[in-house]
Amino acid sequence: MSPSMAVLLVIIFLSFSSTAFSQSPSDTFTPKDNFLVDCGSDNTTEVPDGRQFQSESQTSSLLQAKDGYKVSANDANVSSPIYSSARIFKDEAKYSFNLTQPGFHWVRLHFYPIKNNVFDLQQASFSVNANKYVLLHSFNVDNNSNPILKEYLINATEAQFTISFLPLKNSAAFINAIEIVSAPNILIADKGAALFPVGDFNGLTSYAFQPVYRLNNGGPLITSTNDTLGRVWVSDQPFLTNSNMAKSVSVATDAIKFPNSPSISPVIAPQTVYASATAMADNLTNTNYNLTWKFDVDNSFSYLVRLHFCDIVSKSLNDLYFNVYVNQKMAVSNLDLSAINGALAVPYFKDIVVDVSLMTGGLTVQIGPANSANAIMNGIEVMKMSNPVNSLDGEFGVDGKEGDGSNRTAVAAVGFAMMFGAFVGLGAMVIKWHKRPQDWDRRNSFSSWLLPLHAGDGSFMGGSKTSGSHLSTSAGLGRYFSLAELQEATKNWDPKTIIGVGGFGNVFLCVIDDGTQVAVKRGNSDSEQGITEFQTEIQMLSKLRHRHLVSLIGYCDENEEMILVYEYMSNGPLRNHLYGKNLPPLSWKQRLEICIGAARGLHYLHTGTAQGIIHRDVKTTNILLDDSFTAKVADFGLSKDGPMGQGHVSTAVKGSFGYLDPEYFRLQQLTDKSDVYSFGVVLLEALCARAPLNPQLPREQVNLADWALQCKRKGSIEKVMDPLLVGACDPESVNKFAEAAEKCLADSGADRPSMGDVLWNLEYALQLQEAFLQAKDDNESDTKYPHDLPISPQEANNNNNDGDDAKEKQDVSIEIHSETTMFDQLSNVTAR
Ligand SMILES: *[C@@H]1O[C@H](CO)[C@@H](O)[C@H](O)[C@H]1NC(C)=O
Ligand SMILES: *[C@@H]1O[C@H](CO)[C@@H](O)[C@H](O)[C@H]1NC(C)=O
């Protein structure tokens, strides 16, 4: 310990022992760095809280831009004058700030799409980086006509702090105002609590944060005027799921006594936050319940949850004991606030890190009485944490890369959290960053539409709804079904007939007039996958007829319904036959035939129509099997007509984690080679009988593509292939197959083969296997065992499990458990 630290500790100790509490601590904070830039403004601008934003002429030295359009408009509807001007950039632009002090800084970006002659800002799509962090990826205000504030807390380690704006191809970036302001050191402590297992979480200061919710429980709105750090705290009412069982309590702000502790002061949260709380309603006789707050969050990120407490309800010490749960896990048990400082009305806060693996069901915070009849909560802050590639938006880092090996695990974990959703049947993992509102209300994002319980408010589709008019006027869309007809066939949408659940809605199995079994996909009215994708799917499918594509039989759009009727694929998705469902394993020959079928389907999509079609979401859950195990490619909702070959489609990134072509993500340019990449992952899944991402495995094995190719290059492909196949298939055939997969997974699209080439290689692998089986038959004509060996599912499972510590087993069983309880009857899932 250094002498100065020792002195500091002594001082703290002394101050504790003399006056334990201070009535009026310094509650103002003066930031060392305080850059407030009103972009595009000719004059200094004073905002309602009294702060002065600087004009263009005062800040011109900060900006480096190839172009630069200053626009302004007088708009009486906006709350702050900073929204009446903006900068527009059609090319990359940077603001650089020279900081005087390292450490956490607030970065606040203000966006308001003002009307102008340069660019329609409602349509502007761009990314924003701050030093090494991605703040926004393919951001778009998405018809939001209110000002948008994006707030971040970033630990600056260099004097130069740069915010860059990167417009997408043929688009523009814009910004109305920027704030770069020092935050007090105590705001983010390095140590928080991990939730599961409960323990310390160290290293918080090495993350960047994006506050997404900040609540003053039981109290009023606190604006930037009333918080020395310029924060806004809103009421908790909208987040409380059982507000009828809650009541608001408050005391005068001067009753709040901050302890003389270096770690808590009014900069952590203003007195007003601690002077009010939400508590259990006292008119209820039964207090055996929890108060629950629920937050929409992006399931692919970890969050720092900061809970603020202050016992303003007890009459005496040791009177209030309660439990705090985060995502159903005990976060603090038997909390007695009075015991922490030996006094009442003393602020206390607790930082809890909710790991991405616990984010599958959104974020909930609950409190319930322990040894008393009450429980309180004074404030809740929810901050998104940067992921291992230093992004706060999306999976990729500032260089467009997924990061090196050391980052893989966590990136994969991101994917896994999402894939877990798929495992429990909640549908396609579609990435829809583009044209979606961000953060504060991510209701429209992929992470929430996976979860029926967050089903959006329907407004997303509102604009484009074709108010009940039939599409049937346009010819060639297959048979038109009346709503009544389908209601009857599905016994009025009897849940017992549901065979699949997805982002779009439910899939029902029923029989139509002539006794044909069909799969009926009914879009739920507040599905985010709106009418546009519905129409795309009808148009795509009705144009396409191929033995290896799932055919559309007809549709119904009566009463704004979005219903598609498909041929029924009784054996469900390929994935179910590879892993996770305990179905009898497929032989190598069957796997080859299925992959060949799917490759033919994709080859037809790419080349069989005049303009070529890119599937965009190739994965093992979109390859369905009929009763004779013929593979058919399904799900064209995301497909895109596109010029193929030399051309490309510049588009929003869509697709599924684990299958996403990194080049597509980087360049946002879609070609048929993106499907080829995803198909390479499908091939490896078929060979290895495991998921593309499995964070339960040792780090180097998490990503199937990386691990399998590594093994292949070392000549030890058997290390990663399905153990059931070893010995039952021709090594040459496997080699040919693995080679095909490797080529598909080439970094650059140009180096990947066409689907036609892939098909050729797979057929060759099949020939090799058939020759092998023939020879084996000849040699061992007396053997009892067929090559398509049926092995009991349990055995298969054991063989497949290469790690075996207790935790892993437990996790696996949890996963299977949730599948069987929720979707027991859904073993045959068609479409998404
Ligand atoms: C915020 O500050 C203003 C001006 O100082 C004051 O009038 C108002 O009561 C404060 N509001 C809260 C919620 O503290
Ligand atoms: C409160 O919530 C926790 C975690 O979700 C749960 O385990 C507990 O049973 C709940 N208590 C009551 C009384 O509902």
mmCIF file of N, CA and C in Angstrom, residues 194-197 297 299 301-302 326-329 352-364 413 417:
data_model
loop_
_atom_site.group_PDB
_atom_site.id
_atom_site.type_symbol
_atom_site.label_atom_id
_atom_site.label_comp_id
_atom_site.label_asym_id
_atom_site.label_seq_id
_atom_site.Cartn_x
_atom_site.Cartn_y
_atom_site.Cartn_z
ATOM 1 N N ALA A 194 -21.812 -10.472 -9.595
ATOM 2 C CA ALA A 194 -22.310 -11.344 -10.648
ATOM 3 C C ALA A 194 -23.534 -12.039 -10.090
ATOM 4 N N LEU A 195 -24.432 -12.437 -10.950
ATOM 5 C CA LEU A 195 -25.719 -12.913 -10.475
ATOM 6 C C LEU A 195 -25.774 -14.422 -10.305
ATOM 7 N N PHE A 196 -25.191 -15.130 -11.249
ATOM 8 C CA PHE A 196 -25.419 -16.569 -11.228
ATOM 9 C C PHE A 196 -24.201 -17.290 -11.733
ATOM 10 N N PRO A 197 -23.360 -17.845 -10.901
ATOM 11 C CA PRO A 197 -23.511 -17.890 -9.455
ATOM 12 C C PRO A 197 -23.214 -16.530 -8.846
ATOM 13 N N VAL A 297 -35.191 -5.576 -23.355
ATOM 14 C CA VAL A 297 -33.755 -5.386 -23.556
ATOM 15 C C VAL A 297 -33.313 -6.182 -24.773
ATOM 16 N N ASN A 299 -31.426 -9.062 -26.026
ATOM 17 C CA ASN A 299 -30.963 -10.302 -25.409
ATOM 18 C C ASN A 299 -29.543 -10.693 -25.753
ATOM 19 N N PHE A 301 -26.927 -8.824 -25.294
ATOM 20 C CA PHE A 301 -25.947 -8.063 -24.517
ATOM 21 C C PHE A 301 -26.098 -8.370 -23.028
ATOM 22 N N SER A 302 -24.996 -8.191 -22.286
ATOM 23 C CA SER A 302 -25.071 -8.209 -20.834
ATOM 24 C C SER A 302 -25.485 -6.819 -20.364
ATOM 25 N N VAL A 326 -33.229 -10.780 -9.625
ATOM 26 C CA VAL A 326 -33.057 -10.271 -10.979
ATOM 27 C C VAL A 326 -33.151 -11.483 -11.902
ATOM 28 N N ASN A 327 -33.986 -11.393 -12.897
ATOM 29 C CA ASN A 327 -34.250 -12.529 -13.794
ATOM 30 C C ASN A 327 -34.475 -13.822 -13.009
ATOM 31 N N GLN A 328 -35.356 -13.742 -12.035
ATOM 32 C CA GLN A 328 -35.769 -14.909 -11.233
ATOM 33 C C GLN A 328 -34.659 -15.485 -10.351
ATOM 34 N N LYS A 329 -33.495 -14.862 -10.382
ATOM 35 C CA LYS A 329 -32.419 -15.361 -9.529
ATOM 36 C C LYS A 329 -32.279 -14.447 -8.311
ATOM 37 N N ILE A 352 -25.446 -4.993 -10.149
ATOM 38 C CA ILE A 352 -25.542 -6.417 -10.483
ATOM 39 C C ILE A 352 -25.352 -6.596 -11.985
ATOM 40 N N VAL A 353 -24.439 -7.491 -12.336
ATOM 41 C CA VAL A 353 -24.200 -7.733 -13.751
ATOM 42 C C VAL A 353 -25.042 -8.929 -14.187
ATOM 43 N N VAL A 354 -25.884 -8.703 -15.174
ATOM 44 C CA VAL A 354 -26.709 -9.790 -15.697
ATOM 45 C C VAL A 354 -26.060 -10.256 -16.994
ATOM 46 N N ASP A 355 -25.480 -11.428 -16.896
ATOM 47 C CA ASP A 355 -24.713 -11.993 -17.995
ATOM 48 C C ASP A 355 -25.626 -12.299 -19.175
ATOM 49 N N VAL A 356 -25.042 -12.247 -20.355
ATOM 50 C CA VAL A 356 -25.836 -12.481 -21.564
ATOM 51 C C VAL A 356 -26.531 -13.848 -21.536
ATOM 52 N N SER A 357 -25.929 -14.816 -20.836
ATOM 53 C CA SER A 357 -26.539 -16.144 -20.797
ATOM 54 C C SER A 357 -27.829 -16.146 -19.978
ATOM 55 N N LEU A 358 -28.021 -15.099 -19.166
ATOM 56 C CA LEU A 358 -29.247 -15.030 -18.371
ATOM 57 C C LEU A 358 -30.263 -14.096 -18.998
ATOM 58 N N MET A 359 -29.985 -13.661 -20.223
ATOM 59 C CA MET A 359 -30.840 -12.635 -20.816
ATOM 60 C C MET A 359 -31.931 -13.196 -21.715
ATOM 61 N N THR A 360 -32.129 -14.508 -21.690
ATOM 62 C CA THR A 360 -33.043 -15.067 -22.680
ATOM 63 C C THR A 360 -34.477 -14.609 -22.493
ATOM 64 N N GLY A 361 -34.876 -14.320 -21.288
ATOM 65 C CA GLY A 361 -36.283 -13.933 -21.104
ATOM 66 C C GLY A 361 -36.466 -12.454 -20.860
ATOM 67 N N GLY A 362 -35.604 -11.610 -21.384
ATOM 68 C CA GLY A 362 -35.713 -10.183 -21.098
ATOM 69 C C GLY A 362 -35.145 -9.904 -19.718
ATOM 70 N N LEU A 363 -35.496 -8.778 -19.137
ATOM 71 C CA LEU A 363 -34.938 -8.424 -17.846
ATOM 72 C C LEU A 363 -36.066 -8.129 -16.860
ATOM 73 N N THR A 364 -36.042 -8.820 -15.727
ATOM 74 C CA THR A 364 -37.015 -8.499 -14.682
ATOM 75 C C THR A 364 -36.291 -8.248 -13.378
ATOM 76 N N ALA A 413 -21.426 -16.554 -27.336
ATOM 77 C CA ALA A 413 -22.440 -16.583 -26.292
ATOM 78 C C ALA A 413 -23.597 -15.677 -26.669
ATOM 79 N N ALA A 417 -27.302 -17.101 -26.885
ATOM 80 C CA ALA A 417 -28.471 -16.612 -26.172
ATOM 81 C C ALA A 417 -29.628 -16.526 -27.140
#
